[in-house]
Tab-separated table of C-alpha atoms in Angstrom:
chain	number	residue	atom	x	y	z
M	1104	MET	CA	-44.283	-58.770	62.488
M	1105	ARG	CA	-43.844	-60.488	59.141
M	1106	PHE	CA	-44.493	-59.157	55.639
M	1107	GLU	CA	-44.129	-61.350	52.553
M	1108	ALA	CA	-44.459	-61.125	48.784
M	1109	GLY	CA	-43.650	-63.576	46.046
M	1110	THR	CA	-43.719	-63.694	42.286
M	1111	GLU	CA	-42.689	-65.904	39.396
M	1112	ILE	CA	-40.271	-64.427	36.889
M	1113	ASP	CA	-39.714	-65.509	33.309
M	1114	ALA	CA	-35.926	-65.557	33.739
M	1115	THR	CA	-33.344	-67.984	35.120
M	1116	ALA	CA	-32.270	-67.844	38.755
M	1117	GLU	CA	-28.838	-66.685	37.588
M	1118	GLN	CA	-30.358	-63.738	35.717
M	1119	VAL	CA	-32.576	-62.780	38.670
M	1120	TRP	CA	-29.660	-63.133	41.124
M	1121	ALA	CA	-27.531	-60.751	39.043
M	1122	VAL	CA	-30.234	-58.059	39.231
M	1123	LEU	CA	-31.146	-58.682	42.875
M	1124	THR	CA	-27.577	-58.510	44.184
M	1125	ASP	CA	-26.710	-55.354	42.230
M	1126	VAL	CA	-28.074	-53.362	45.179
M	1127	GLY	CA	-26.788	-49.992	43.978
M	1128	ARG	CA	-29.170	-50.198	41.014
M	1129	TRP	CA	-32.333	-51.034	42.984
M	1130	PRO	CA	-33.734	-47.486	42.592
M	1131	GLU	CA	-33.866	-48.160	38.828
M	1132	TRP	CA	-36.452	-50.920	39.209
M	1133	THR	CA	-38.259	-50.473	42.546
M	1134	ALA	CA	-40.036	-47.335	43.739
M	1135	SER	CA	-39.619	-48.636	47.307
M	1136	VAL	CA	-35.954	-47.543	47.271
M	1137	SER	CA	-34.992	-43.993	46.307
M	1138	ARG	CA	-31.255	-44.384	46.979
M	1139	ALA	CA	-28.964	-47.376	47.545
M	1140	GLU	CA	-25.270	-47.205	48.327
M	1141	ARG	CA	-23.063	-50.222	48.879
M	1142	GLY	CA	-20.585	-49.941	51.741
M	1143	GLU	CA	-18.024	-51.993	49.835
M	1144	SER	CA	-17.249	-52.721	46.211
M	1145	GLY	CA	-17.426	-56.157	44.672
M	1146	PRO	CA	-19.960	-58.943	44.949
M	1147	LEU	CA	-22.459	-59.186	47.767
M	1148	THR	CA	-20.989	-61.374	50.547
M	1149	VAL	CA	-21.659	-62.105	54.211
M	1150	GLY	CA	-20.703	-58.969	56.140
M	1151	ALA	CA	-21.311	-56.619	53.203
M	1152	THR	CA	-23.345	-53.494	53.917
M	1153	ALA	CA	-25.654	-51.176	52.034
M	1154	ARG	CA	-27.389	-47.959	53.027
M	1155	LEU	CA	-30.932	-47.745	51.684
M	1156	THR	CA	-33.077	-44.644	51.576
M	1157	GLN	CA	-36.778	-45.385	51.206
M	1158	PRO	CA	-39.661	-42.950	50.876
M	1159	ARG	CA	-41.349	-42.220	54.242
M	1160	LEU	CA	-38.720	-44.219	56.184
M	1161	ARG	CA	-35.437	-43.252	57.807
M	1162	PRO	CA	-32.294	-44.302	55.914
M	1163	ALA	CA	-31.039	-47.647	57.175
M	1164	VAL	CA	-27.794	-49.585	56.952
M	1165	TRP	CA	-28.273	-53.268	56.156
M	1166	ARG	CA	-25.626	-55.958	56.799
M	1167	VAL	CA	-25.688	-59.327	55.025
M	1168	THR	CA	-25.824	-62.094	57.640
M	1169	GLU	CA	-26.454	-65.135	55.431
M	1170	LEU	CA	-25.831	-65.808	51.759
M	1171	THR	CA	-26.062	-68.854	49.523
M	1172	GLU	CA	-24.606	-67.792	46.184
M	1173	GLY	CA	-27.204	-67.673	43.440
M	1174	ARG	CA	-30.078	-68.667	45.745
M	1175	GLU	CA	-30.674	-66.458	48.782
M	1176	PHE	CA	-29.429	-63.760	51.089
M	1177	THR	CA	-30.596	-62.275	54.348
M	1178	TRP	CA	-29.625	-58.915	55.695
M	1179	VAL	CA	-30.375	-57.139	58.940
M	1180	SER	CA	-30.884	-53.549	60.029
M	1181	ALA	CA	-31.350	-52.483	63.643
M	1182	THR	CA	-32.803	-49.397	65.297
M	1183	PRO	CA	-33.502	-48.960	68.989
M	1184	GLY	CA	-36.174	-51.514	69.897
M	1185	VAL	CA	-36.549	-53.093	66.440
M	1186	ARG	CA	-34.420	-55.554	64.495
M	1187	THR	CA	-35.496	-55.894	60.861
M	1188	SER	CA	-34.453	-58.828	58.728
M	1189	GLY	CA	-34.887	-58.888	54.953
M	1190	GLU	CA	-34.913	-62.302	53.300
M	1191	HIS	CA	-34.516	-62.755	49.533
M	1192	ARG	CA	-34.979	-66.283	48.127
M	1193	LEU	CA	-34.824	-67.593	44.570
M	1194	LEU	CA	-36.338	-70.951	43.714
M	1195	PRO	CA	-35.554	-72.228	40.206
M	1196	LEU	CA	-38.622	-73.743	38.545
M	1197	PRO	CA	-38.492	-76.759	36.188
M	1198	ASP	CA	-39.540	-74.655	33.190
M	1199	GLY	CA	-36.554	-72.274	33.521
M	1200	ARG	CA	-38.464	-69.547	35.346
M	1201	THR	CA	-37.714	-68.460	38.908
M	1202	ARG	CA	-39.937	-68.050	41.953
M	1203	VAL	CA	-38.853	-65.137	44.151
M	1204	GLU	CA	-39.884	-64.915	47.798
M	1205	LEU	CA	-39.235	-61.703	49.726
M	1206	THR	CA	-39.834	-61.413	53.463
M	1207	ILE	CA	-39.425	-58.674	56.067
M	1208	VAL	CA	-39.408	-59.834	59.694
M	1209	GLN	CA	-39.367	-57.371	62.589
M	1210	THR	CA	-38.563	-58.406	66.140
M	1211	GLY	CA	-37.857	-56.600	69.391
M	1212	PRO	CA	-39.821	-54.722	72.038
M	1213	LEU	CA	-41.019	-52.043	69.593
M	1214	ALA	CA	-41.758	-54.369	66.661
M	1215	ALA	CA	-45.509	-54.474	67.326
M	1216	PRO	CA	-46.051	-50.681	67.504
M	1217	VAL	CA	-43.762	-50.110	64.510
M	1218	GLY	CA	-45.638	-52.816	62.602
M	1219	TRP	CA	-48.928	-51.189	63.500
M	1220	LEU	CA	-47.697	-47.771	62.300
M	1221	TYR	CA	-45.787	-48.893	59.212
M	1222	GLY	CA	-47.225	-52.325	58.389
M	1223	GLY	CA	-49.246	-51.162	55.403
M	1224	LEU	CA	-46.272	-49.294	53.980
M	1225	LEU	CA	-43.896	-52.236	54.504
M	1226	ARG	CA	-46.376	-54.628	52.923
M	1227	ARG	CA	-46.636	-52.331	49.873
M	1228	TYR	CA	-42.845	-51.962	49.668
M	1229	VAL	CA	-42.240	-55.733	49.663
M	1230	ARG	CA	-44.892	-56.147	46.945
M	1231	THR	CA	-43.420	-53.215	44.962
M	1232	GLU	CA	-39.956	-54.778	45.150
M	1233	ALA	CA	-41.201	-58.179	43.935
M	1234	ASP	CA	-43.160	-56.657	41.053
M	1235	GLY	CA	-40.326	-54.322	40.069
M	1236	LEU	CA	-37.806	-57.170	40.108
M	1237	ARG	CA	-40.085	-59.217	37.846
M	1238	ARG	CA	-40.499	-56.363	35.368
M	1239	ARG	CA	-36.762	-55.617	35.323
M	1240	CYS	CA	-35.726	-59.237	34.812
M	1241	GLU	CA	-38.326	-59.948	32.145
M	1242	ARG	CA	-37.417	-56.954	30.030
M	1243	GLY	CA	-33.856	-58.244	29.721
């Protein structure tokens, strides 16, 4: 199961990265996250964790598995039968704006039934995150 959303933001990749990687403040700009707690202090790095609480979903701990500073990070959360990967990519545009691409990928033996049950919600949450990030970054 794969859910994607993208948007173009009138802000530099550096500005968008600063907002996107300040995970503890996500509830301020996306209704898809009601609570976010980092497991460690400091910048987001490979191995860093965060516990996200989202409406209508069980709280989940996410661990960063890949990170290219200023450009992208991927984190993973696992529950019995489903591994969920969240990909966050920033693509600087020639005019100084930034294209953001957000993707949720679910794999495992229960990915199909979970996708069937929660696919609409996950699709809305990825779109809500992209739109909220755009609004937050463009307001300065």
